[in-house]
Amino acid sequence: MQEKGNISIHTENIFPIIKRSLYSDREIFLRELVSNAVDAISKLKMVSYTDEFKGSLPDPKIEIELDKEARTLKVIDNGIGMTVDEVKKYINQVAFSSAEEFAKNYQGGDENQSIIGHFGLGFYSAFMVSDLVEIDTLSYREGSEAVHWSCDGSTEFNLSDSDRDTVGTTITLTLDAEDNEYLETGRIQQLVRKYCDFLPVPIQLDDEVINKQQPLWARSPSELTEEDYLEFYRYLYPFQEDPLFWIHINTDYPFLVKGILYFPKLRPDIDPNRGQIKLYCNEVFVSDNCEEVIPKFLLPLRGTIDLDSNDIPLNVSRSYLHNDRKVQRIADHIAKKVGDRLKDLYDDDYDRFLTVWPDISLFVKFGSMNSDKFYQQVKDIIVFKTAADNADDRAAYVTLADYLERNKEKQEETVYYASDRATQRAYIDLHRSQGYEVLVLDGLIDTHFTGFLERDNEDVKFKRVDAELDDTLVDEDGADNIVDPKTNKTRGELLQDLFNNSLGKEKLTIKAQALKTDSVPAMIVLPEALRRLQEMNALMQQKLPDLLEEHTLIVNTAHPLVKNLQSIAQEPQIIGTDNREDLGKLLCEHIYDLALMSQKVPDSDTLQSFVQRSNQVLTELTAKVSS
């Protein structure tokens, strides 16, 4: 038999091939050919359930053969094969997929079988790396003759008899000069593991099976152990710390979605905007960055998601996926499963939940701000750590609702919080001494999250402990209100004058008040709204004026150092006449710097000045004592 002809090409089906973006990676050709081979094997199994099939079903297998001398790569399957008419229909008509037609003809077979490949477009990816592509195929149909098809990448093909004597198909690629890498055993093993590792058919290379075949996500969670999940994670992400916990997704309504999502320990080098979840379609690897299919806030997770090819158009542009309603519904469905798992962990193993909360809190908060549906799921399980002394105890964690309820009489709807327990310790102690409960919100996005919570709870206001001080934290009957008979000014007013003259900062407001604590000589306070704006600017890396220039210094007249400072300031020339600054002025600057350092890390010049002044103050004080 000899026949020549032209491949049927139409603008509506050749256009995807011309647009190479569908195959941005040349290596995808192997994925497509192996997928078609699995497809052919699945079809033969489905046919075997009908009276049309004669004989016994062979053990399924796919072989890959490399011949460096001949520069050929072969993909051989023992699947359904093709007749000469099917070759003309499914190969010569580019991008004509036989999968849908076949599925209609053989409905009612094994429900676990799926048609994943597409004869036509997928097959033609072979020409990206080949000078010549050949097919040798023999159909399962009784009386069929083997067919040989060849094409050099032009629109011409050759069709002739083949010497293949077993049912199935062999695809032979004569590789072009630029693609020697695909003649290397190691490279093929790498590609099979990447794209075809979990296909349910053994793939052999050099008489060795090189794919795992059964994906863990396809198995029932009830038959898997914790070690099974951990081993699978280590296989996917070698040399990484074990995950915190995981979610096994296995649903068939409203979408066929399977997968395992792992919560890793968040490290500083993890990019939250780069996807870590591997996307599969009918167990064929598609991408290691499936940000179009899952919500953005899930990107820090790891694991696998396997979708049915009928549910999502994977061979289209990313912009299309972003706007596809079905894709959005799948993303919402996956997010719901994640939310359900978090709620189950909170309800069933609260201690475990608290153990992993420091690592997952960023993810939960970010997800809440980006998805109202997700927030409604998890809002009641978002916990906050308190600044209590038993900070590591489970009782030190509280939900917002519980915090508001137990503090409603004293604090009404105000939530006091600290962003740094170390530097804000004095502020925390001041609030706690008056019976106020302080939360610790020291996360990367907590500035945004507090604003988000205020919008969701209109009457609730978050107030950092170093914001404007409540009147309840100040002793209005303090000694700073006593009038000095010499100047007719209160002691508080004298202190304000002393600090203003010593510091000389126009944008600095000085207040002398007796705080209900003697732990610090002074505090800097900044209005909550202004401070949030400052933090937002820093987070967005915007170079705007330092808002801390306009702030208030609260001089604590109840502190012994401040009391002593007043006495020193009233004694003229206490140090001497060597043109050195007054000790009172040095102490004012020193107290101010101490308060300033609790707000932000000083720059090198400020720190150097502070050290020099500290040495000077200590020298002068010891000199007075020694004299």
PDB file of N, CA and C in Angstrom, residues 60-118:
ATOM      1  N   PRO A  60      -0.479  -3.217  30.820  1.00  0.00           N
ATOM      2  CA  PRO A  60      -0.160  -1.913  30.222  1.00  0.00           C
ATOM      3  C   PRO A  60       1.293  -1.506  30.491  1.00  0.00           C
ATOM      4  N   LYS A  61       1.911  -0.912  29.493  1.00  0.00           N
ATOM      5  CA  LYS A  61       3.262  -0.374  29.695  1.00  0.00           C
ATOM      6  C   LYS A  61       3.602   0.590  28.564  1.00  0.00           C
ATOM      7  N   ILE A  62       4.496   1.494  28.880  1.00  0.00           N
ATOM      8  CA  ILE A  62       5.028   2.439  27.895  1.00  0.00           C
ATOM      9  C   ILE A  62       6.551   2.325  27.942  1.00  0.00           C
ATOM     10  N   GLU A  63       7.161   2.222  26.780  1.00  0.00           N
ATOM     11  CA  GLU A  63       8.611   2.134  26.709  1.00  0.00           C
ATOM     12  C   GLU A  63       9.169   3.369  25.991  1.00  0.00           C
ATOM     13  N   ILE A  64      10.279   3.841  26.490  1.00  0.00           N
ATOM     14  CA  ILE A  64      11.010   4.928  25.826  1.00  0.00           C
ATOM     15  C   ILE A  64      12.379   4.370  25.428  1.00  0.00           C
ATOM     16  N   GLU A  65      12.701   4.482  24.157  1.00  0.00           N
ATOM     17  CA  GLU A  65      13.970   3.974  23.649  1.00  0.00           C
ATOM     18  C   GLU A  65      14.776   5.122  23.041  1.00  0.00           C
ATOM     19  N   LEU A  66      16.061   5.164  23.376  1.00  0.00           N
ATOM     20  CA  LEU A  66      16.972   6.190  22.861  1.00  0.00           C
ATOM     21  C   LEU A  66      18.055   5.531  22.010  1.00  0.00           C
ATOM     22  N   ASP A  67      18.369   6.143  20.889  1.00  0.00           N
ATOM     23  CA  ASP A  67      19.443   5.661  20.014  1.00  0.00           C
ATOM     24  C   ASP A  67      20.267   6.878  19.595  1.00  0.00           C
ATOM     25  N   LYS A  68      21.402   7.055  20.270  1.00  0.00           N
ATOM     26  CA  LYS A  68      22.224   8.234  19.996  1.00  0.00           C
ATOM     27  C   LYS A  68      22.776   8.216  18.574  1.00  0.00           C
ATOM     28  N   GLU A  69      23.134   7.039  18.101  1.00  0.00           N
ATOM     29  CA  GLU A  69      23.734   6.952  16.767  1.00  0.00           C
ATOM     30  C   GLU A  69      22.734   7.339  15.693  1.00  0.00           C
ATOM     31  N   ALA A  70      21.532   6.839  15.819  1.00  0.00           N
ATOM     32  CA  ALA A  70      20.496   7.155  14.836  1.00  0.00           C
ATOM     33  C   ALA A  70      19.785   8.466  15.160  1.00  0.00           C
ATOM     34  N   ARG A  71      20.068   9.031  16.334  1.00  0.00           N
ATOM     35  CA  ARG A  71      19.446  10.276  16.811  1.00  0.00           C
ATOM     36  C   ARG A  71      17.926  10.141  16.923  1.00  0.00           C
ATOM     37  N   THR A  72      17.473   9.007  17.431  1.00  0.00           N
ATOM     38  CA  THR A  72      16.033   8.769  17.540  1.00  0.00           C
ATOM     39  C   THR A  72      15.603   8.595  18.988  1.00  0.00           C
ATOM     40  N   LEU A  73      14.386   9.015  19.242  1.00  0.00           N
ATOM     41  CA  LEU A  73      13.704   8.800  20.511  1.00  0.00           C
ATOM     42  C   LEU A  73      12.359   8.172  20.192  1.00  0.00           C
ATOM     43  N   LYS A  74      12.080   7.026  20.826  1.00  0.00           N
ATOM     44  CA  LYS A  74      10.821   6.307  20.552  1.00  0.00           C
ATOM     45  C   LYS A  74       9.968   6.247  21.811  1.00  0.00           C
ATOM     46  N   VAL A  75       8.663   6.467  21.629  1.00  0.00           N
ATOM     47  CA  VAL A  75       7.681   6.263  22.691  1.00  0.00           C
ATOM     48  C   VAL A  75       6.747   5.153  22.218  1.00  0.00           C
ATOM     49  N   ILE A  76       6.766   4.032  22.921  1.00  0.00           N
ATOM     50  CA  ILE A  76       6.056   2.820  22.460  1.00  0.00           C
ATOM     51  C   ILE A  76       4.997   2.455  23.489  1.00  0.00           C
ATOM     52  N   ASP A  77       3.772   2.242  23.031  1.00  0.00           N
ATOM     53  CA  ASP A  77       2.703   1.816  23.935  1.00  0.00           C
ATOM     54  C   ASP A  77       2.024   0.578  23.390  1.00  0.00           C
ATOM     55  N   ASN A  78       1.335  -0.133  24.254  1.00  0.00           N
ATOM     56  CA  ASN A  78       0.533  -1.288  23.835  1.00  0.00           C
ATOM     57  C   ASN A  78      -0.946  -0.981  24.027  1.00  0.00           C
ATOM     58  N   GLY A  79      -1.324   0.216  23.566  1.00  0.00           N
ATOM     59  CA  GLY A  79      -2.703   0.667  23.698  1.00  0.00           C
ATOM     60  C   GLY A  79      -3.567   0.276  22.524  1.00  0.00           C
ATOM     61  N   ILE A  80      -4.534   1.111  22.218  1.00  0.00           N
ATOM     62  CA  ILE A  80      -5.600   0.752  21.291  1.00  0.00           C
ATOM     63  C   ILE A  80      -5.161   0.724  19.837  1.00  0.00           C
ATOM     64  N   GLY A  81      -4.105   1.487  19.495  1.00  0.00           N
ATOM     65  CA  GLY A  81      -3.649   1.545  18.104  1.00  0.00           C
ATOM     66  C   GLY A  81      -4.618   2.307  17.214  1.00  0.00           C
ATOM     67  N   MET A  82      -4.260   2.413  15.922  1.00  0.00           N
ATOM     68  CA  MET A  82      -5.105   3.134  14.970  1.00  0.00           C
ATOM     69  C   MET A  82      -5.147   2.392  13.633  1.00  0.00           C
ATOM     70  N   THR A  83      -6.297   2.497  13.003  1.00  0.00           N
ATOM     71  CA  THR A  83      -6.428   2.010  11.625  1.00  0.00           C
ATOM     72  C   THR A  83      -5.954   3.101  10.689  1.00  0.00           C
ATOM     73  N   VAL A  84      -5.848   2.788   9.417  1.00  0.00           N
ATOM     74  CA  VAL A  84      -5.410   3.779   8.449  1.00  0.00           C
ATOM     75  C   VAL A  84      -6.399   4.936   8.380  1.00  0.00           C
ATOM     76  N   ASP A  85      -7.690   4.627   8.495  1.00  0.00           N
ATOM     77  CA  ASP A  85      -8.681   5.709   8.465  1.00  0.00           C
ATOM     78  C   ASP A  85      -8.570   6.609   9.691  1.00  0.00           C
ATOM     79  N   GLU A  86      -8.266   6.002  10.844  1.00  0.00           N
ATOM     80  CA  GLU A  86      -8.120   6.805  12.060  1.00  0.00           C
ATOM     81  C   GLU A  86      -6.872   7.680  11.994  1.00  0.00           C
ATOM     82  N   VAL A  87      -5.809   7.163  11.391  1.00  0.00           N
ATOM     83  CA  VAL A  87      -4.616   7.990  11.221  1.00  0.00           C
ATOM     84  C   VAL A  87      -4.939   9.201  10.363  1.00  0.00           C
ATOM     85  N   LYS A  88      -5.667   8.964   9.279  1.00  0.00           N
ATOM     86  CA  LYS A  88      -6.033  10.082   8.407  1.00  0.00           C
ATOM     87  C   LYS A  88      -6.896  11.097   9.149  1.00  0.00           C
ATOM     88  N   LYS A  89      -7.792  10.595   9.997  1.00  0.00           N
ATOM     89  CA  LYS A  89      -8.736  11.482  10.672  1.00  0.00           C
ATOM     90  C   LYS A  89      -8.112  12.209  11.853  1.00  0.00           C
ATOM     91  N   TYR A  90      -7.354  11.459  12.671  1.00  0.00           N
ATOM     92  CA  TYR A  90      -6.890  12.031  13.932  1.00  0.00           C
ATOM     93  C   TYR A  90      -5.488  12.620  13.876  1.00  0.00           C
ATOM     94  N   ILE A  91      -4.703  12.217  12.890  1.00  0.00           N
ATOM     95  CA  ILE A  91      -3.345  12.744  12.766  1.00  0.00           C
ATOM     96  C   ILE A  91      -3.259  13.771  11.651  1.00  0.00           C
ATOM     97  N   ASN A  92      -3.825  13.463  10.520  1.00  0.00           N
ATOM     98  CA  ASN A  92      -3.691  14.374   9.378  1.00  0.00           C
ATOM     99  C   ASN A  92      -4.499  15.656   9.549  1.00  0.00           C
ATOM    100  N   GLN A  93      -5.545  15.595  10.329  1.00  0.00           N
ATOM    101  CA  GLN A  93      -6.309  16.807  10.616  1.00  0.00           C
ATOM    102  C   GLN A  93      -5.799  17.370  11.936  1.00  0.00           C
ATOM    103  N   VAL A  94      -4.921  18.343  11.831  1.00  0.00           N
ATOM    104  CA  VAL A  94      -4.233  18.870  12.995  1.00  0.00           C
ATOM    105  C   VAL A  94      -5.228  19.377  14.038  1.00  0.00           C
ATOM    106  N   ALA A  95      -4.983  18.988  15.275  1.00  0.00           N
ATOM    107  CA  ALA A  95      -5.764  19.442  16.434  1.00  0.00           C
ATOM    108  C   ALA A  95      -7.157  18.854  16.475  1.00  0.00           C
ATOM    109  N   PHE A  96      -7.431  17.791  15.705  1.00  0.00           N
ATOM    110  CA  PHE A  96      -8.708  17.096  15.802  1.00  0.00           C
ATOM    111  C   PHE A  96      -8.593  16.096  16.946  1.00  0.00           C
ATOM    112  N   SER A  97      -9.253  16.353  18.035  1.00  0.00           N
ATOM    113  CA  SER A  97      -9.132  15.483  19.193  1.00  0.00           C
ATOM    114  C   SER A  97     -10.131  14.340  19.107  1.00  0.00           C
ATOM    115  N   SER A  98      -9.621  13.137  19.323  1.00  0.00           N
ATOM    116  CA  SER A  98     -10.502  11.972  19.286  1.00  0.00           C
ATOM    117  C   SER A  98     -11.071  11.640  20.645  1.00  0.00           C
ATOM    118  N   ALA A  99     -10.617  12.316  21.691  1.00  0.00           N
ATOM    119  CA  ALA A  99     -11.002  11.934  23.042  1.00  0.00           C
ATOM    120  C   ALA A  99     -12.503  12.051  23.274  1.00  0.00           C
ATOM    121  N   GLU A 100     -13.085  13.187  22.875  1.00  0.00           N
ATOM    122  CA  GLU A 100     -14.510  13.400  23.131  1.00  0.00           C
ATOM    123  C   GLU A 100     -15.356  12.407  22.351  1.00  0.00           C
ATOM    124  N   GLU A 101     -14.986  12.201  21.082  1.00  0.00           N
ATOM    125  CA  GLU A 101     -15.747  11.277  20.259  1.00  0.00           C
ATOM    126  C   GLU A 101     -15.665   9.860  20.815  1.00  0.00           C
ATOM    127  N   PHE A 102     -14.473   9.463  21.251  1.00  0.00           N
ATOM    128  CA  PHE A 102     -14.296   8.115  21.778  1.00  0.00           C
ATOM    129  C   PHE A 102     -15.101   7.926  23.056  1.00  0.00           C
ATOM    130  N   ALA A 103     -15.071   8.898  23.929  1.00  0.00           N
ATOM    131  CA  ALA A 103     -15.787   8.789  25.191  1.00  0.00           C
ATOM    132  C   ALA A 103     -17.288   8.605  24.971  1.00  0.00           C
ATOM    133  N   LYS A 104     -17.831   9.291  23.951  1.00  0.00           N
ATOM    134  CA  LYS A 104     -19.251   9.144  23.649  1.00  0.00           C
ATOM    135  C   LYS A 104     -19.569   7.741  23.169  1.00  0.00           C
ATOM    136  N   ASN A 105     -18.675   7.159  22.380  1.00  0.00           N
ATOM    137  CA  ASN A 105     -18.922   5.839  21.808  1.00  0.00           C
ATOM    138  C   ASN A 105     -18.824   4.727  22.839  1.00  0.00           C
ATOM    139  N   TYR A 106     -18.024   4.952  23.898  1.00  0.00           N
ATOM    140  CA  TYR A 106     -17.777   3.872  24.846  1.00  0.00           C
ATOM    141  C   TYR A 106     -18.121   4.257  26.276  1.00  0.00           C
ATOM    142  N   GLN A 107     -19.231   4.942  26.426  1.00  0.00           N
ATOM    143  CA  GLN A 107     -19.703   5.255  27.768  1.00  0.00           C
ATOM    144  C   GLN A 107     -20.154   3.977  28.463  1.00  0.00           C
ATOM    145  N   GLY A 108     -19.990   3.973  29.794  1.00  0.00           N
ATOM    146  CA  GLY A 108     -20.446   2.819  30.552  1.00  0.00           C
ATOM    147  C   GLY A 108     -19.349   1.854  30.901  1.00  0.00           C
ATOM    148  N   GLY A 109     -18.119   2.183  30.549  1.00  0.00           N
ATOM    149  CA  GLY A 109     -16.990   1.322  30.881  1.00  0.00           C
ATOM    150  C   GLY A 109     -16.527   1.567  32.305  1.00  0.00           C
ATOM    151  N   ASP A 110     -15.240   1.364  32.534  1.00  0.00           N
ATOM    152  CA  ASP A 110     -14.661   1.565  33.851  1.00  0.00           C
ATOM    153  C   ASP A 110     -14.686   3.051  34.191  1.00  0.00           C
ATOM    154  N   GLU A 111     -15.398   3.418  35.241  1.00  0.00           N
ATOM    155  CA  GLU A 111     -15.553   4.830  35.586  1.00  0.00           C
ATOM    156  C   GLU A 111     -14.253   5.449  36.075  1.00  0.00           C
ATOM    157  N   ASN A 112     -13.299   4.595  36.456  1.00  0.00           N
ATOM    158  CA  ASN A 112     -12.016   5.124  36.921  1.00  0.00           C
ATOM    159  C   ASN A 112     -11.060   5.431  35.773  1.00  0.00           C
ATOM    160  N   GLN A 113     -11.415   5.045  34.566  1.00  0.00           N
ATOM    161  CA  GLN A 113     -10.579   5.346  33.420  1.00  0.00           C
ATOM    162  C   GLN A 113     -10.897   6.739  32.910  1.00  0.00           C
ATOM    163  N   SER A 114      -9.885   7.451  32.490  1.00  0.00           N
ATOM    164  CA  SER A 114     -10.106   8.787  31.946  1.00  0.00           C
ATOM    165  C   SER A 114      -9.271   8.962  30.697  1.00  0.00           C
ATOM    166  N   ILE A 115      -9.759   9.799  29.807  1.00  0.00           N
ATOM    167  CA  ILE A 115      -9.049  10.101  28.563  1.00  0.00           C
ATOM    168  C   ILE A 115      -8.334  11.421  28.771  1.00  0.00           C
ATOM    169  N   ILE A 116      -7.025  11.364  28.855  1.00  0.00           N
ATOM    170  CA  ILE A 116      -6.279  12.568  29.196  1.00  0.00           C
ATOM    171  C   ILE A 116      -5.566  13.167  28.013  1.00  0.00           C
ATOM    172  N   GLY A 117      -5.294  12.413  26.983  1.00  0.00           N
ATOM    173  CA  GLY A 117      -4.502  12.918  25.869  1.00  0.00           C
ATOM    174  C   GLY A 117      -5.384  13.437  24.750  1.00  0.00           C
ATOM    175  N   HIS A 118      -4.776  14.036  23.788  1.00  0.00           N
ATOM    176  CA  HIS A 118      -5.500  14.577  22.646  1.00  0.00           C
ATOM    177  C   HIS A 118      -4.681  14.307  21.391  1.00  0.00           C
TER     178      HIS A 118
END
